[in-house]
C-alpha angles and dihedrals in degrees: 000000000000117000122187120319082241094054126037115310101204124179130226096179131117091213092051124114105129113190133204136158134173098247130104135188146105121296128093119206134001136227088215122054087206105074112019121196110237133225134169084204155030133222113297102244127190109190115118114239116194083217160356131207113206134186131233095195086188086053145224115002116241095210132006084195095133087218094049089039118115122135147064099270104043092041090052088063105033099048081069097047099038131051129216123217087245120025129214118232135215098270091047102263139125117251119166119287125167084339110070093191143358138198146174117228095183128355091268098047134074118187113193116197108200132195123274098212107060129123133184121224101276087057094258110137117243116240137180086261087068086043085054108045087045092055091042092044089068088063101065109083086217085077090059087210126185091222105051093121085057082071090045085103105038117098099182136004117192142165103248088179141354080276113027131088118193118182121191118200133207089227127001121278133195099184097058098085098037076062087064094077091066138055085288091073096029116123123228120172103261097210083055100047089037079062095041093051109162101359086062100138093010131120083255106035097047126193137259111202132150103235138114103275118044116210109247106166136007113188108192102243108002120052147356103205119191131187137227103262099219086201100051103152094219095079095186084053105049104133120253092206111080094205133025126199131189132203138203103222107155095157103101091212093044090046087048095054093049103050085042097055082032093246081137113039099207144332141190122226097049116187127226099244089057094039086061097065097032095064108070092040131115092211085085164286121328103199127200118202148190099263134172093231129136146192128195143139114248128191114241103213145011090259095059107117076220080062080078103083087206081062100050092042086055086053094044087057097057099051117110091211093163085057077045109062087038108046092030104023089039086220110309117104132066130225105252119189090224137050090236111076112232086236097096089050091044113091090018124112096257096053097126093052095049085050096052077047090057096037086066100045105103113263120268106278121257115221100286100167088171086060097044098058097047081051088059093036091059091040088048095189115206088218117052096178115079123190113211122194122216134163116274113266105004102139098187091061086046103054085049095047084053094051091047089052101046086057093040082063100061086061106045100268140137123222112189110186109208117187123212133191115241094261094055087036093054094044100058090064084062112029125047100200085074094059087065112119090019125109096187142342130215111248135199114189141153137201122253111204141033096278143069102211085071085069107037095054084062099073100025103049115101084206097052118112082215096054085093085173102054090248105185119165104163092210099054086047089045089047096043099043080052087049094050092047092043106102093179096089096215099049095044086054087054090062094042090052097054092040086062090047084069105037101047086061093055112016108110106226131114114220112216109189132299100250123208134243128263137212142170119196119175108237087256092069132055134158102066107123115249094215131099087245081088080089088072106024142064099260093161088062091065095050114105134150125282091203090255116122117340138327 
């Protein structure tokens, strides 16, 4: 399953093993899973192609509305049709999109200065009045947008000249413009979306963006195909390719066999299965690169005996993850102390104070069996089975869950692992009612944006749909709300810093590993970035042709 980009994405596919890491560097594949070379990109390349065909192994997208965006495969589109107001960059960090500037007159006001030469599709220029109704529109629960806690601190959003945005907040807030990189900040022309209604990112409705590909056809089931946009305002962007398809391959062996004959030109995501065969073949490069992605295992209600942080942190000691990373993982992922991968405080501005942060965490546990089970001793759960839900034939959820139950059992423990299929899987993240009868669920899930505080207010928040225990320190939330309204980034990041201190002693959550990501280009194609920043950023613009096989 795969729930907003805000919230858990949490997969329920078979083809599924996305991969991230907070390295960068040049390098592309490597002989030895073990130790795969990183890189945040692959070689430019300037030869015209008169089209790719890309995957989307989750499948085919429900919406590109970029409210209503919030998952691998629509953002993967969409991040190539719709342009945000800042854009992230391959490395993670923040550069000028639609927006050319920004600045902060005084802690409650944003003034957004936007380009003037900007067109949609249809040849309309883009002014502040789009930029507004975009942002607005997210309030209205009719949207059903996924961002609609970005707008929790604004107080007014208005248009102060054709091409000028101020927004005025309640309180300060220095998450709000890091949003901006994702659907949250993309622009859409609002005469155009007001006429759609509804329909808005759907095959009928269309879309009418301003980025470098335009949607031209969206055939249910089989296929999203985009066109190269000639007016594209980023001249240095403007897309060698002249189409771009994408298919909806989630069969591992199908997908296998098509990336291998080039049928399919290229895909994120790419599963290990799949990542096995690729990488000894001539058909081209598999690339690992830096990603903010996460997995973890999460309780699913106060009366989970994992609700206990004692209990979690048992679990926690008699888990190999070092057999982990290499049997399940293949390889490619990394232990992390936190839940939150260092790759959104790596390229900020207060990189040196969230790594002091890390460097004091206490390392990631060896096996320690004796420890574990004078943790569940002193937590004394009244339940010693735990059901943990996790998505139907996921088998990289499922290797993990083995490993955590062969260790469960040492300490007296009972791990029941209970499969759903995606709808079920998906609707657990929303409705409580289907958490009933479940102790925990696997998660996979990333961080969106250039900052950890995004992700920890998640869990922490008493407020927060996702803090499934009730969690409530009064400290951490103290020390969280000041973050958020800090603009000074270091500062901001102190208060982070200490808030993690606390809540990685009593948060009940297991970290798994922080998986890499994972990407497949035919030898005709280079230029895409090999991060997981693709999610937010036009990576096919980047794709041209190396001169090998045909184009």
């Amino acid at each position: 399953m795969h729930a907003p980009r805000t919230a858990l994405a949490v997969t329920a596919l078979s083809t599924l093993l996305t991969l991230s890491a907070c390295s960068s560097g040049g390098g592309s594949t490597s002989s030895s899973p073990q130790e795969p070379k990183l890189t945040t990109t692959t070689p430019a390349a300037s030869g015209a192609l008169d089209e790719v065909t890309w995957n989307l192994p989750l499948g085919e997208p429900t919406t590109l509305d970029p409210a209503k965006v919030g998952d691998y495969s629509p953002s993967t589109v969409v991040s190539n049709l719709c342009d945000p107001l800042l854009r992230l960059k391959a490395d993670y960090s923040v550069a000028p999109g639609l927006a050319t500037s920004w600045k902060r007159p005084d802690p409650k006001t944003l003034v957004l200065e936007l380009r003037d030469d900007v067109t949609f599709w249809n040849g309309h220029p883009m002014t502040a009045k789009d930029v507004v109704a975009g942002l607005e529109r997210q309030r209205d629960p009719a949207t059903q947008s996924v961002n609609t806690q970005v707008l929790s601190t604004v107080s007014t959003i208005t248009a102060t000249g054709d091409h000028q945005v101020t927004v005025r907040f309640k309180t300060p807030d220095e998450l709000f413009l890091k949003y901006l990189v994702n659907g949250f900040g993309a622009v859409s022309e609002a005469a155009y979306v007001k006429k759609a209604g509804a329909a808005y990112g759907t095959a009928k409705g269309g879309l009418m963006c301003t980025g470098p590909f335009e949607l031209k056809t969206w055939k249910s089931g089989e296929s999203l195909t985009a066109v190269r946009n000639d007016a594209y305002w980023d001249t240095a962007l403007r897309p060698k390719a002249a189409k771009l398809t994408f298919k909806f391959v989630t069969d591992a062996s199908t997908l296998t066999s098509a990336l291998l004959s080039g049928q399919i030109d290229g895909s994120y995501e790419i599963p290990s299965t799949v990542a096995k065969a690729l990488r000894s073949s001539d058909a081209g490069t598999l690339y690992y690169g830096p990603s903010a992605q996460t997995v973890f295992v999460s309780p699913t209600s106060p009366e989970s005996p994992l609700a206990d942080p004692r209990v979690t942190q048992a679990l926690s000691l008699v888990l190999d993850r070092d057999a982990l990373v290499r049997n399940v993982f293949d390889g490619a992922a990394r232990k992390e102390k936190t839940f939150i991968p260092s790759l959104v405080w790596k390229t900020g501005e207060a990189s040196d104070v969230y790594a002091k942060g890390y460097d004091a965490l206490p390392a990631v546990p060896d096996a320690d069996v004796a420890r574990a089970k004078k943790l569940v001793a002193q937590a004394a759960p009244k339940k010693r089975t735990v059901t943990v839900a996790m998505g139907a034939g996921d088998q990289q959820s499922l290797q993990t869950l083995t490993f955590l139950q062969a260790g469960a059992k040492k300490i007296g423990l009972s791990i029941v692992i209970k499969q759903l299929q995606p709808t079920q899987m998906s609707g657990l993240f929303y409705d409580a009612s289907l958490r009933e009868g479940l102790d925990a669920t696997m998660a996979l899930g990333y961080v969106e944006i250039p900052d950890p505080l995004s992700y920890a207010e998640m869990f922490t928040s008493p407020a927060s749909p996702m803090n499934w225990t009730r969690y409530d320190n009064a400290e951490v939330t103290s020390l969280l709300t000041q973050a958020r309204a800090t603009l000074d980034p270091k500062e901001s990041a102190e208060l982070f810093t200490r808030a993690q201190a606390l809540y990685t002693e009593d948060l009940a959550i297991v970290p798994i590993a922080v998986p890499y990501e994972r990407m497949f280009l035919n030898k005709r194609l280079s230029g895409a970035p090999a991060s997981f920043a693709y999610i937010n950023m036009p990576w096919a613009a980047q794709l041209g042709g190396t001169g090998e096989g045909t184009s």
